[in-house]
PDB file of C-alpha atoms in Angstrom:
ATOM      1  CA  MET C   7      38.273  72.744 -43.774  1.00  0.00           C
ATOM      2  CA  SER C   8      37.641  73.113 -47.531  1.00  0.00           C
ATOM      3  CA  ALA C   9      34.135  74.434 -46.861  1.00  0.00           C
ATOM      4  CA  THR C  10      35.581  77.020 -44.500  1.00  0.00           C
ATOM      5  CA  ARG C  11      38.137  78.063 -47.093  1.00  0.00           C
ATOM      6  CA  ARG C  12      35.434  78.398 -49.751  1.00  0.00           C
ATOM      7  CA  LEU C  13      33.362  80.493 -47.350  1.00  0.00           C
ATOM      8  CA  ASP C  14      36.304  82.744 -46.558  1.00  0.00           C
ATOM      9  CA  LEU C  15      37.050  83.157 -50.267  1.00  0.00           C
ATOM     10  CA  TYR C  16      33.396  83.977 -50.937  1.00  0.00           C
ATOM     11  CA  ALA C  17      33.401  86.619 -48.188  1.00  0.00           C
ATOM     12  CA  LEU C  18      36.695  88.055 -49.442  1.00  0.00           C
ATOM     13  CA  VAL C  19      35.342  88.442 -52.976  1.00  0.00           C
ATOM     14  CA  TRP C  20      32.414  90.493 -51.694  1.00  0.00           C
ATOM     15  CA  ARG C  21      34.691  92.572 -49.484  1.00  0.00           C
ATOM     16  CA  MET C  22      37.153  93.375 -52.249  1.00  0.00           C
ATOM     17  CA  PRO C  23      35.206  96.268 -53.848  1.00  0.00           C
ATOM     18  CA  LEU C  24      35.020  98.046 -50.480  1.00  0.00           C
ATOM     19  CA  LEU C  25      38.678  97.362 -49.734  1.00  0.00           C
ATOM     20  CA  VAL C  26      39.779  98.568 -53.168  1.00  0.00           C
ATOM     21  CA  TRP C  27      37.608 101.676 -52.905  1.00  0.00           C
ATOM     22  CA  GLN C  28      38.894 102.563 -49.430  1.00  0.00           C
ATOM     23  CA  GLY C  29      42.468 101.872 -50.457  1.00  0.00           C
ATOM     24  CA  ALA C  30      42.322 103.907 -53.669  1.00  0.00           C
ATOM     25  CA  PHE C  31      40.345 106.889 -52.415  1.00  0.00           C
ATOM     26  CA  PHE C  32      41.254 107.080 -48.726  1.00  0.00           C
ATOM     27  CA  VAL C  33      44.389 105.179 -47.717  1.00  0.00           C
ATOM     28  CA  VAL C  34      46.526 106.131 -50.723  1.00  0.00           C
ATOM     29  CA  PRO C  35      45.592 109.856 -50.633  1.00  0.00           C
ATOM     30  CA  LEU C  36      46.143 109.860 -46.873  1.00  0.00           C
ATOM     31  CA  LEU C  37      49.611 108.362 -47.254  1.00  0.00           C
ATOM     32  CA  PHE C  38      50.421 110.833 -50.029  1.00  0.00           C
ATOM     33  CA  MET C  39      49.290 113.731 -47.838  1.00  0.00           C
ATOM     34  CA  ALA C  40      51.418 112.444 -44.964  1.00  0.00           C
ATOM     35  CA  ALA C  41      54.423 112.277 -47.291  1.00  0.00           C
ATOM     36  CA  MET C  42      53.687 115.718 -48.708  1.00  0.00           C
ATOM     37  CA  SER C  43      53.695 117.200 -45.204  1.00  0.00           C
ATOM     38  CA  CYS C  44      57.451 116.515 -45.147  1.00  0.00           C
ATOM     39  CA  TRP C  45      58.158 118.219 -48.465  1.00  0.00           C
ATOM     40  CA  LEU C  46      59.651 121.675 -48.962  1.00  0.00           C
ATOM     41  CA  VAL C  47      58.463 124.647 -50.962  1.00  0.00           C
ATOM     42  CA  LYS C  48      61.149 126.550 -52.884  1.00  0.00           C
ATOM     43  CA  ASN C  49      60.354 129.321 -55.333  1.00  0.00           C
ATOM     44  CA  TYR C  50      56.648 128.495 -54.992  1.00  0.00           C
ATOM     45  CA  ARG C  51      57.246 124.905 -56.050  1.00  0.00           C
ATOM     46  CA  MET C  52      57.056 121.786 -53.941  1.00  0.00           C
ATOM     47  CA  GLU C  53      60.124 119.599 -53.788  1.00  0.00           C
ATOM     48  CA  PRO C  54      60.075 116.072 -52.355  1.00  0.00           C
ATOM     49  CA  ALA C  55      62.024 115.805 -49.122  1.00  0.00           C
ATOM     50  CA  LEU C  56      61.924 114.120 -45.740  1.00  0.00           C
ATOM     51  CA  VAL C  57      62.091 116.940 -43.219  1.00  0.00           C
ATOM     52  CA  PHE C  58      59.793 117.877 -40.343  1.00  0.00           C
ATOM     53  CA  ASP C  59      60.184 121.607 -40.648  1.00  0.00           C
ATOM     54  CA  ASN C  60      56.545 122.036 -41.641  1.00  0.00           C
ATOM     55  CA  TRP C  61      55.393 120.162 -38.542  1.00  0.00           C
ATOM     56  CA  SER C  62      57.540 122.208 -36.194  1.00  0.00           C
ATOM     57  CA  ARG C  63      56.465 125.463 -37.801  1.00  0.00           C
ATOM     58  CA  MET C  64      52.734 124.725 -37.763  1.00  0.00           C
ATOM     59  CA  LEU C  65      52.528 123.040 -34.367  1.00  0.00           C
ATOM     60  CA  GLY C  66      54.722 125.749 -32.905  1.00  0.00           C
ATOM     61  CA  ARG C  67      52.416 128.549 -33.987  1.00  0.00           C
ATOM     62  CA  GLY C  68      49.895 129.912 -31.535  1.00  0.00           C
ATOM     63  CA  ALA C  69      47.571 130.727 -34.445  1.00  0.00           C
ATOM     64  CA  PHE C  70      47.292 127.025 -35.266  1.00  0.00           C
ATOM     65  CA  TRP C  71      46.304 126.051 -31.742  1.00  0.00           C
ATOM     66  CA  ASP C  72      43.860 128.941 -31.494  1.00  0.00           C
ATOM     67  CA  ALA C  73      42.152 127.680 -34.647  1.00  0.00           C
ATOM     68  CA  TYR C  74      42.332 124.075 -33.418  1.00  0.00           C
ATOM     69  CA  TRP C  75      40.650 124.710 -30.072  1.00  0.00           C
ATOM     70  CA  LEU C  76      38.071 127.007 -31.664  1.00  0.00           C
ATOM     71  CA  THR C  77      37.170 124.345 -34.239  1.00  0.00           C
ATOM     72  CA  LEU C  78      37.047 121.627 -31.588  1.00  0.00           C
ATOM     73  CA  TRP C  79      34.891 123.723 -29.259  1.00  0.00           C
ATOM     74  CA  ARG C  80      32.436 124.677 -31.991  1.00  0.00           C
ATOM     75  CA  ALA C  81      32.122 121.069 -33.153  1.00  0.00           C
ATOM     76  CA  VAL C  82      31.444 119.846 -29.601  1.00  0.00           C
ATOM     77  CA  LEU C  83      28.958 122.658 -28.989  1.00  0.00           C
ATOM     78  CA  ALA C  84      27.163 122.005 -32.287  1.00  0.00           C
ATOM     79  CA  GLY C  85      26.880 118.308 -31.429  1.00  0.00           C
ATOM     80  CA  ILE C  86      25.407 119.104 -28.003  1.00  0.00           C
ATOM     81  CA  ILE C  87      22.963 121.731 -29.273  1.00  0.00           C
ATOM     82  CA  ALA C  88      21.852 119.615 -32.229  1.00  0.00           C
ATOM     83  CA  SER C  89      21.298 116.582 -29.992  1.00  0.00           C
ATOM     84  CA  ALA C  90      19.341 118.645 -27.455  1.00  0.00           C
ATOM     85  CA  ILE C  91      17.106 120.201 -30.117  1.00  0.00           C
ATOM     86  CA  ALA C  92      16.621 116.944 -32.017  1.00  0.00           C
ATOM     87  CA  PHE C  93      15.692 114.797 -29.001  1.00  0.00           C
ATOM     88  CA  PRO C  94      12.175 116.204 -28.350  1.00  0.00           C
ATOM     89  CA  ALA C  95      11.390 116.041 -32.063  1.00  0.00           C
ATOM     90  CA  ALA C  96      12.671 112.464 -32.253  1.00  0.00           C
ATOM     91  CA  LEU C  97      10.575 111.481 -29.223  1.00  0.00           C
ATOM     92  CA  ILE C  98       7.448 112.795 -30.910  1.00  0.00           C
ATOM     93  CA  LEU C  99       8.273 111.085 -34.186  1.00  0.00           C
ATOM     94  CA  ALA C 100       9.058 107.762 -32.494  1.00  0.00           C
ATOM     95  CA  PHE C 101       6.250 107.546 -29.923  1.00  0.00           C
ATOM     96  CA  ARG C 102       3.481 109.942 -30.938  1.00  0.00           C
ATOM     97  CA  MET C 103       3.202 109.499 -34.693  1.00  0.00           C
ATOM     98  CA  SER C 104       1.922 106.656 -36.804  1.00  0.00           C
ATOM     99  CA  GLU C 105       4.278 104.698 -39.024  1.00  0.00           C
ATOM    100  CA  SER C 106       3.119 106.468 -42.197  1.00  0.00           C
ATOM    101  CA  ALA C 107       3.358 109.928 -40.611  1.00  0.00           C
ATOM    102  CA  ARG C 108       6.850 109.100 -39.313  1.00  0.00           C
ATOM    103  CA  ARG C 109       8.014 108.038 -42.763  1.00  0.00           C
ATOM    104  CA  PHE C 110       6.682 111.245 -44.285  1.00  0.00           C
ATOM    105  CA  ALA C 111       8.411 113.328 -41.599  1.00  0.00           C
ATOM    106  CA  LEU C 112      11.706 111.534 -42.195  1.00  0.00           C
ATOM    107  CA  LEU C 113      11.331 112.153 -45.916  1.00  0.00           C
ATOM    108  CA  CYS C 114      10.894 115.858 -45.193  1.00  0.00           C
ATOM    109  CA  LEU C 115      14.101 115.767 -43.146  1.00  0.00           C
ATOM    110  CA  ILE C 116      15.958 114.235 -46.091  1.00  0.00           C
ATOM    111  CA  VAL C 117      14.672 116.796 -48.621  1.00  0.00           C
ATOM    112  CA  PRO C 118      17.064 119.611 -47.498  1.00  0.00           C
ATOM    113  CA  PHE C 119      19.986 117.431 -48.573  1.00  0.00           C
ATOM    114  CA  PHE C 120      18.643 117.578 -52.136  1.00  0.00           C
ATOM    115  CA  THR C 121      19.999 121.124 -52.394  1.00  0.00           C
ATOM    116  CA  SER C 122      23.534 122.374 -52.007  1.00  0.00           C
ATOM    117  CA  PHE C 123      24.497 123.415 -48.508  1.00  0.00           C
ATOM    118  CA  LEU C 124      26.142 126.485 -50.021  1.00  0.00           C
ATOM    119  CA  VAL C 125      22.761 127.584 -51.385  1.00  0.00           C
ATOM    120  CA  ARG C 126      21.220 127.228 -47.930  1.00  0.00           C
ATOM    121  CA  ALA C 127      24.094 129.241 -46.454  1.00  0.00           C
ATOM    122  CA  TYR C 128      23.398 132.056 -48.920  1.00  0.00           C
ATOM    123  CA  ALA C 129      19.737 131.963 -47.853  1.00  0.00           C
ATOM    124  CA  TRP C 130      20.809 132.393 -44.229  1.00  0.00           C
ATOM    125  CA  GLN C 131      22.896 135.408 -45.258  1.00  0.00           C
ATOM    126  CA  VAL C 132      19.698 137.115 -46.356  1.00  0.00           C
ATOM    127  CA  ILE C 133      17.714 135.999 -43.306  1.00  0.00           C
ATOM    128  CA  LEU C 134      20.342 136.995 -40.737  1.00  0.00           C
ATOM    129  CA  ALA C 135      21.410 140.272 -42.340  1.00  0.00           C
ATOM    130  CA  GLU C 136      20.963 143.500 -40.373  1.00  0.00           C
ATOM    131  CA  SER C 137      18.165 144.433 -42.766  1.00  0.00           C
ATOM    132  CA  GLY C 138      16.851 140.869 -42.928  1.00  0.00           C
ATOM    133  CA  PRO C 139      13.527 139.490 -41.687  1.00  0.00           C
ATOM    134  CA  VAL C 140      14.851 138.361 -38.300  1.00  0.00           C
ATOM    135  CA  ASN C 141      16.149 141.797 -37.346  1.00  0.00           C
ATOM    136  CA  ALA C 142      13.022 143.357 -38.852  1.00  0.00           C
ATOM    137  CA  ALA C 143      10.828 141.219 -36.596  1.00  0.00           C
ATOM    138  CA  LEU C 144      12.970 142.028 -33.568  1.00  0.00           C
ATOM    139  CA  GLY C 145      12.840 145.702 -34.519  1.00  0.00           C
ATOM    140  CA  GLY C 146       9.059 145.540 -34.325  1.00  0.00           C
ATOM    141  CA  LEU C 147       9.495 144.516 -30.686  1.00  0.00           C
ATOM    142  CA  GLY C 148      11.877 147.388 -30.063  1.00  0.00           C
ATOM    143  CA  LEU C 149      14.970 145.173 -30.139  1.00  0.00           C
ATOM    144  CA  GLY C 150      18.070 145.187 -32.283  1.00  0.00           C
ATOM    145  CA  PRO C 151      19.364 145.301 -34.847  1.00  0.00           C
ATOM    146  CA  PHE C 152      21.788 142.555 -33.863  1.00  0.00           C
ATOM    147  CA  GLN C 153      24.993 141.483 -35.596  1.00  0.00           C
ATOM    148  CA  MET C 154      24.144 137.896 -36.547  1.00  0.00           C
ATOM    149  CA  LEU C 155      26.283 137.474 -39.643  1.00  0.00           C
ATOM    150  CA  ASN C 156      30.077 137.298 -39.512  1.00  0.00           C
ATOM    151  CA  SER C 157      29.936 136.017 -35.952  1.00  0.00           C
ATOM    152  CA  GLY C 158      30.043 132.800 -33.989  1.00  0.00           C
ATOM    153  CA  PHE C 159      26.248 132.834 -33.873  1.00  0.00           C
ATOM    154  CA  GLY C 160      26.003 132.904 -37.652  1.00  0.00           C
ATOM    155  CA  ALA C 161      28.485 130.042 -37.937  1.00  0.00           C
ATOM    156  CA  MET C 162      26.498 127.999 -35.397  1.00  0.00           C
ATOM    157  CA  VAL C 163      23.285 128.575 -37.365  1.00  0.00           C
ATOM    158  CA  GLY C 164      25.059 127.171 -40.403  1.00  0.00           C
ATOM    159  CA  TYR C 165      26.352 124.189 -38.451  1.00  0.00           C
ATOM    160  CA  LEU C 166      22.876 123.337 -37.176  1.00  0.00           C
ATOM    161  CA  THR C 167      21.412 123.745 -40.649  1.00  0.00           C
ATOM    162  CA  LEU C 168      23.916 121.177 -41.868  1.00  0.00           C
ATOM    163  CA  VAL C 169      23.616 118.546 -39.130  1.00  0.00           C
ATOM    164  CA  LEU C 170      20.248 118.912 -37.382  1.00  0.00           C
ATOM    165  CA  PRO C 171      18.123 116.887 -39.855  1.00  0.00           C
ATOM    166  CA  LEU C 172      20.641 114.053 -39.762  1.00  0.00           C
ATOM    167  CA  VAL C 173      20.703 114.005 -35.950  1.00  0.00           C
ATOM    168  CA  VAL C 174      16.892 113.864 -35.823  1.00  0.00           C
ATOM    169  CA  ILE C 175      16.917 110.918 -38.225  1.00  0.00           C
ATOM    170  CA  PHE C 176      19.517 109.015 -36.185  1.00  0.00           C
ATOM    171  CA  GLN C 177      17.660 109.592 -32.944  1.00  0.00           C
ATOM    172  CA  THR C 178      14.280 108.695 -34.433  1.00  0.00           C
ATOM    173  CA  TRP C 179      15.544 105.379 -35.783  1.00  0.00           C
ATOM    174  CA  SER C 180      17.111 104.546 -32.451  1.00  0.00           C
ATOM    175  CA  LEU C 181      14.048 105.485 -30.395  1.00  0.00           C
ATOM    176  CA  SER C 182      11.687 103.657 -32.759  1.00  0.00           C
ATOM    177  CA  ALA C 183      13.615 100.433 -32.182  1.00  0.00           C
ATOM    178  CA  ILE C 184      13.042 100.451 -28.412  1.00  0.00           C
ATOM    179  CA  ASP C 185      10.959  97.557 -27.133  1.00  0.00           C
ATOM    180  CA  ARG C 186       7.704  99.130 -25.945  1.00  0.00           C
ATOM    181  CA  SER C 187       7.317  96.422 -23.311  1.00  0.00           C
ATOM    182  CA  LEU C 188      10.290  97.920 -21.455  1.00  0.00           C
ATOM    183  CA  ILE C 189       8.481 101.244 -21.192  1.00  0.00           C
ATOM    184  CA  GLU C 190       5.279  99.524 -20.079  1.00  0.00           C
ATOM    185  CA  ALA C 191       7.185  97.545 -17.473  1.00  0.00           C
ATOM    186  CA  ALA C 192       8.730 100.738 -16.087  1.00  0.00           C
ATOM    187  CA  GLY C 193       5.270 102.252 -15.773  1.00  0.00           C
ATOM    188  CA  ASN C 194       3.922  99.148 -14.057  1.00  0.00           C
ATOM    189  CA  LEU C 195       6.771  99.381 -11.529  1.00  0.00           C
ATOM    190  CA  GLY C 196       5.750 102.916 -10.651  1.00  0.00           C
ATOM    191  CA  ALA C 197       8.283 104.897 -12.685  1.00  0.00           C
ATOM    192  CA  GLY C 198       7.052 108.288 -13.793  1.00  0.00           C
ATOM    193  CA  PRO C 199       7.629 109.773 -17.283  1.00  0.00           C
ATOM    194  CA  LEU C 200      10.899 111.447 -16.308  1.00  0.00           C
ATOM    195  CA  ARG C 201      12.254 108.363 -14.561  1.00  0.00           C
ATOM    196  CA  THR C 202      11.281 106.191 -17.520  1.00  0.00           C
ATOM    197  CA  LEU C 203      12.990 108.606 -19.895  1.00  0.00           C
ATOM    198  CA  VAL C 204      16.238 108.674 -17.914  1.00  0.00           C
ATOM    199  CA  SER C 205      16.377 105.021 -16.812  1.00  0.00           C
ATOM    200  CA  VAL C 206      14.850 103.207 -19.798  1.00  0.00           C
ATOM    201  CA  ILE C 207      14.512 105.245 -22.999  1.00  0.00           C
ATOM    202  CA  ILE C 208      17.871 107.058 -23.074  1.00  0.00           C
ATOM    203  CA  PRO C 209      19.969 103.964 -22.171  1.00  0.00           C
ATOM    204  CA  ALA C 210      18.072 101.862 -24.726  1.00  0.00           C
ATOM    205  CA  ALA C 211      18.604 104.483 -27.433  1.00  0.00           C
ATOM    206  CA  LYS C 212      22.217 105.159 -26.431  1.00  0.00           C
ATOM    207  CA  THR C 213      23.737 103.948 -29.685  1.00  0.00           C
ATOM    208  CA  GLY C 214      21.660 106.192 -31.920  1.00  0.00           C
ATOM    209  CA  LEU C 215      22.045 109.202 -29.659  1.00  0.00           C
ATOM    210  CA  ILE C 216      25.835 108.913 -29.605  1.00  0.00           C
ATOM    211  CA  LEU C 217      26.108 108.233 -33.330  1.00  0.00           C
ATOM    212  CA  GLY C 218      23.937 111.248 -34.104  1.00  0.00           C
ATOM    213  CA  ALA C 219      26.148 113.476 -31.962  1.00  0.00           C
ATOM    214  CA  LEU C 220      29.250 111.916 -33.531  1.00  0.00           C
ATOM    215  CA  PHE C 221      28.119 112.650 -37.079  1.00  0.00           C
ATOM    216  CA  ALA C 222      27.247 116.198 -36.023  1.00  0.00           C
ATOM    217  CA  PHE C 223      30.748 116.600 -34.616  1.00  0.00           C
ATOM    218  CA  ILE C 224      32.450 115.163 -37.701  1.00  0.00           C
ATOM    219  CA  MET C 225      30.487 117.267 -40.182  1.00  0.00           C
ATOM    220  CA  THR C 226      30.915 120.438 -38.129  1.00  0.00           C
ATOM    221  CA  PHE C 227      34.614 119.892 -37.487  1.00  0.00           C
ATOM    222  CA  GLY C 228      35.348 119.733 -41.203  1.00  0.00           C
ATOM    223  CA  ASP C 229      32.852 122.334 -42.394  1.00  0.00           C
ATOM    224  CA  PHE C 230      34.170 125.281 -44.380  1.00  0.00           C
ATOM    225  CA  VAL C 231      30.977 126.950 -45.599  1.00  0.00           C
ATOM    226  CA  SER C 232      29.491 127.953 -42.222  1.00  0.00           C
ATOM    227  CA  PRO C 233      32.526 129.669 -40.667  1.00  0.00           C
ATOM    228  CA  PHE C 234      33.470 131.331 -43.958  1.00  0.00           C
ATOM    229  CA  TYR C 235      30.137 132.551 -45.340  1.00  0.00           C
ATOM    230  CA  LEU C 236      28.196 132.969 -42.078  1.00  0.00           C
ATOM    231  CA  GLY C 237      30.940 133.349 -39.499  1.00  0.00           C
ATOM    232  CA  GLY C 238      33.049 135.874 -41.393  1.00  0.00           C
ATOM    233  CA  SER C 239      36.136 133.584 -41.293  1.00  0.00           C
ATOM    234  CA  LYS C 240      37.505 135.443 -38.249  1.00  0.00           C
ATOM    235  CA  PRO C 241      38.720 134.012 -35.993  1.00  0.00           C
ATOM    236  CA  PRO C 242      39.661 131.268 -38.452  1.00  0.00           C
ATOM    237  CA  THR C 243      38.803 127.616 -38.011  1.00  0.00           C
ATOM    238  CA  LEU C 244      41.093 124.840 -39.221  1.00  0.00           C
ATOM    239  CA  THR C 245      39.384 124.615 -42.605  1.00  0.00           C
ATOM    240  CA  ILE C 246      39.904 128.329 -43.175  1.00  0.00           C
ATOM    241  CA  LEU C 247      43.484 128.006 -41.923  1.00  0.00           C
ATOM    242  CA  ILE C 248      44.124 125.413 -44.640  1.00  0.00           C
ATOM    243  CA  ILE C 249      42.932 127.837 -47.317  1.00  0.00           C
ATOM    244  CA  ASP C 250      44.974 130.703 -45.877  1.00  0.00           C
ATOM    245  CA  THR C 251      48.075 128.490 -45.688  1.00  0.00           C
ATOM    246  CA  THR C 252      47.844 127.376 -49.311  1.00  0.00           C
ATOM    247  CA  LYS C 253      47.451 130.991 -50.419  1.00  0.00           C
ATOM    248  CA  SER C 254      50.550 131.978 -48.462  1.00  0.00           C
ATOM    249  CA  GLY C 255      53.368 131.048 -50.792  1.00  0.00           C
ATOM    250  CA  GLN C 256      51.732 127.833 -52.031  1.00  0.00           C
ATOM    251  CA  GLN C 257      52.480 126.150 -48.707  1.00  0.00           C
ATOM    252  CA  TRP C 258      50.603 122.934 -49.452  1.00  0.00           C
ATOM    253  CA  PRO C 259      52.887 120.852 -47.191  1.00  0.00           C
ATOM    254  CA  ARG C 260      51.992 122.999 -44.183  1.00  0.00           C
ATOM    255  CA  ALA C 261      48.336 122.779 -45.117  1.00  0.00           C
ATOM    256  CA  ALA C 262      48.758 119.001 -45.169  1.00  0.00           C
ATOM    257  CA  VAL C 263      49.962 119.173 -41.562  1.00  0.00           C
ATOM    258  CA  VAL C 264      46.727 120.902 -40.576  1.00  0.00           C
ATOM    259  CA  ALA C 265      44.654 118.355 -42.487  1.00  0.00           C
ATOM    260  CA  ILE C 266      46.444 115.416 -40.867  1.00  0.00           C
ATOM    261  CA  MET C 267      45.863 116.894 -37.419  1.00  0.00           C
ATOM    262  CA  MET C 268      42.170 117.154 -38.260  1.00  0.00           C
ATOM    263  CA  ILE C 269      42.038 113.536 -39.408  1.00  0.00           C
ATOM    264  CA  VAL C 270      43.853 112.311 -36.293  1.00  0.00           C
ATOM    265  CA  THR C 271      41.415 114.224 -34.098  1.00  0.00           C
ATOM    266  CA  LEU C 272      38.412 112.819 -35.936  1.00  0.00           C
ATOM    267  CA  PHE C 273      39.754 109.283 -35.658  1.00  0.00           C
ATOM    268  CA  ALA C 274      40.326 109.704 -31.918  1.00  0.00           C
ATOM    269  CA  VAL C 275      36.868 111.140 -31.295  1.00  0.00           C
ATOM    270  CA  ALA C 276      35.159 108.568 -33.526  1.00  0.00           C
ATOM    271  CA  THR C 277      36.958 105.680 -31.794  1.00  0.00           C
ATOM    272  CA  ALA C 278      35.947 106.935 -28.355  1.00  0.00           C
ATOM    273  CA  ALA C 279      32.358 107.571 -29.462  1.00  0.00           C
ATOM    274  CA  LEU C 280      31.965 104.143 -31.074  1.00  0.00           C
ATOM    275  CA  LYS C 281      33.370 102.489 -27.994  1.00  0.00           C
ATOM    276  CA  ALA C 282      30.867 104.371 -25.853  1.00  0.00           C
ATOM    277  CA  ALA C 283      28.008 103.621 -28.246  1.00  0.00           C
ATOM    278  CA  TYR C 284      28.584  99.896 -28.566  1.00  0.00           C
ATOM    279  CA  GLY C 285      30.354  99.171 -25.297  1.00  0.00           C
ATOM    280  CA  ARG C 286      28.537  97.137 -22.698  1.00  0.00           C
ATOM    281  CA  ARG C 287      27.339  98.750 -19.563  1.00  0.00           C
ATOM    282  CA  GLY C 288      29.157  97.683 -16.447  1.00  0.00           C
TER     283      GLY C 288
END
């Protein structure tokens, strides 16, 4: 019993920094934001209170739900598109490249994160402009010019720029961990490439595939740069709605309502995704 207690104390000591960090920089701010959502704003100043007027006003507005469903739809779509684009690249990296070449490719995928995402968004503004190189190339084919900036397409380009390298990395790690004997056994049993992919490779790499899509969803759902600088901010997403709400009479409590709804949605989606990723097959 004493040995068990010492072991538990040892484990608790090593867990304390993480618990303190999460408590100080996540739980406490979250609780403060929840409390602030019940405050009132009078003469452009917040006053502590315990009323739910902000909740009824925000959740009763059609503009909020329009922004909510738009943000949710774009995040789901970005996760699907990023996963679909990343999967062929991850297959090549995992099964067709040597270990050294794979490490170099993964390093190249990490390099974009060395620069600010805002800088990359500004670069896309130049590329996607009506007088930019993309429209110039399409013009040479007798097409365009097309309105790519300040549109849903521009926002989606920004989303994919943000999440695609990360999704490729997740999928590559997951595919690289597959036992090659399973693939060989499928071939010996007469399974073709497509059948092996569907019946062996995808189920074996399920965890990495779902986690990659989950991270794409989370990062897209909370992104402000893409819909604002590339999407034109209209129609607004939830992140833009937060900014607009704070500018409208310093309504930070109502903005807190929007933020809490975002956090609740992310928790729900993450819980379902983790359950699907790590749950046992029936």
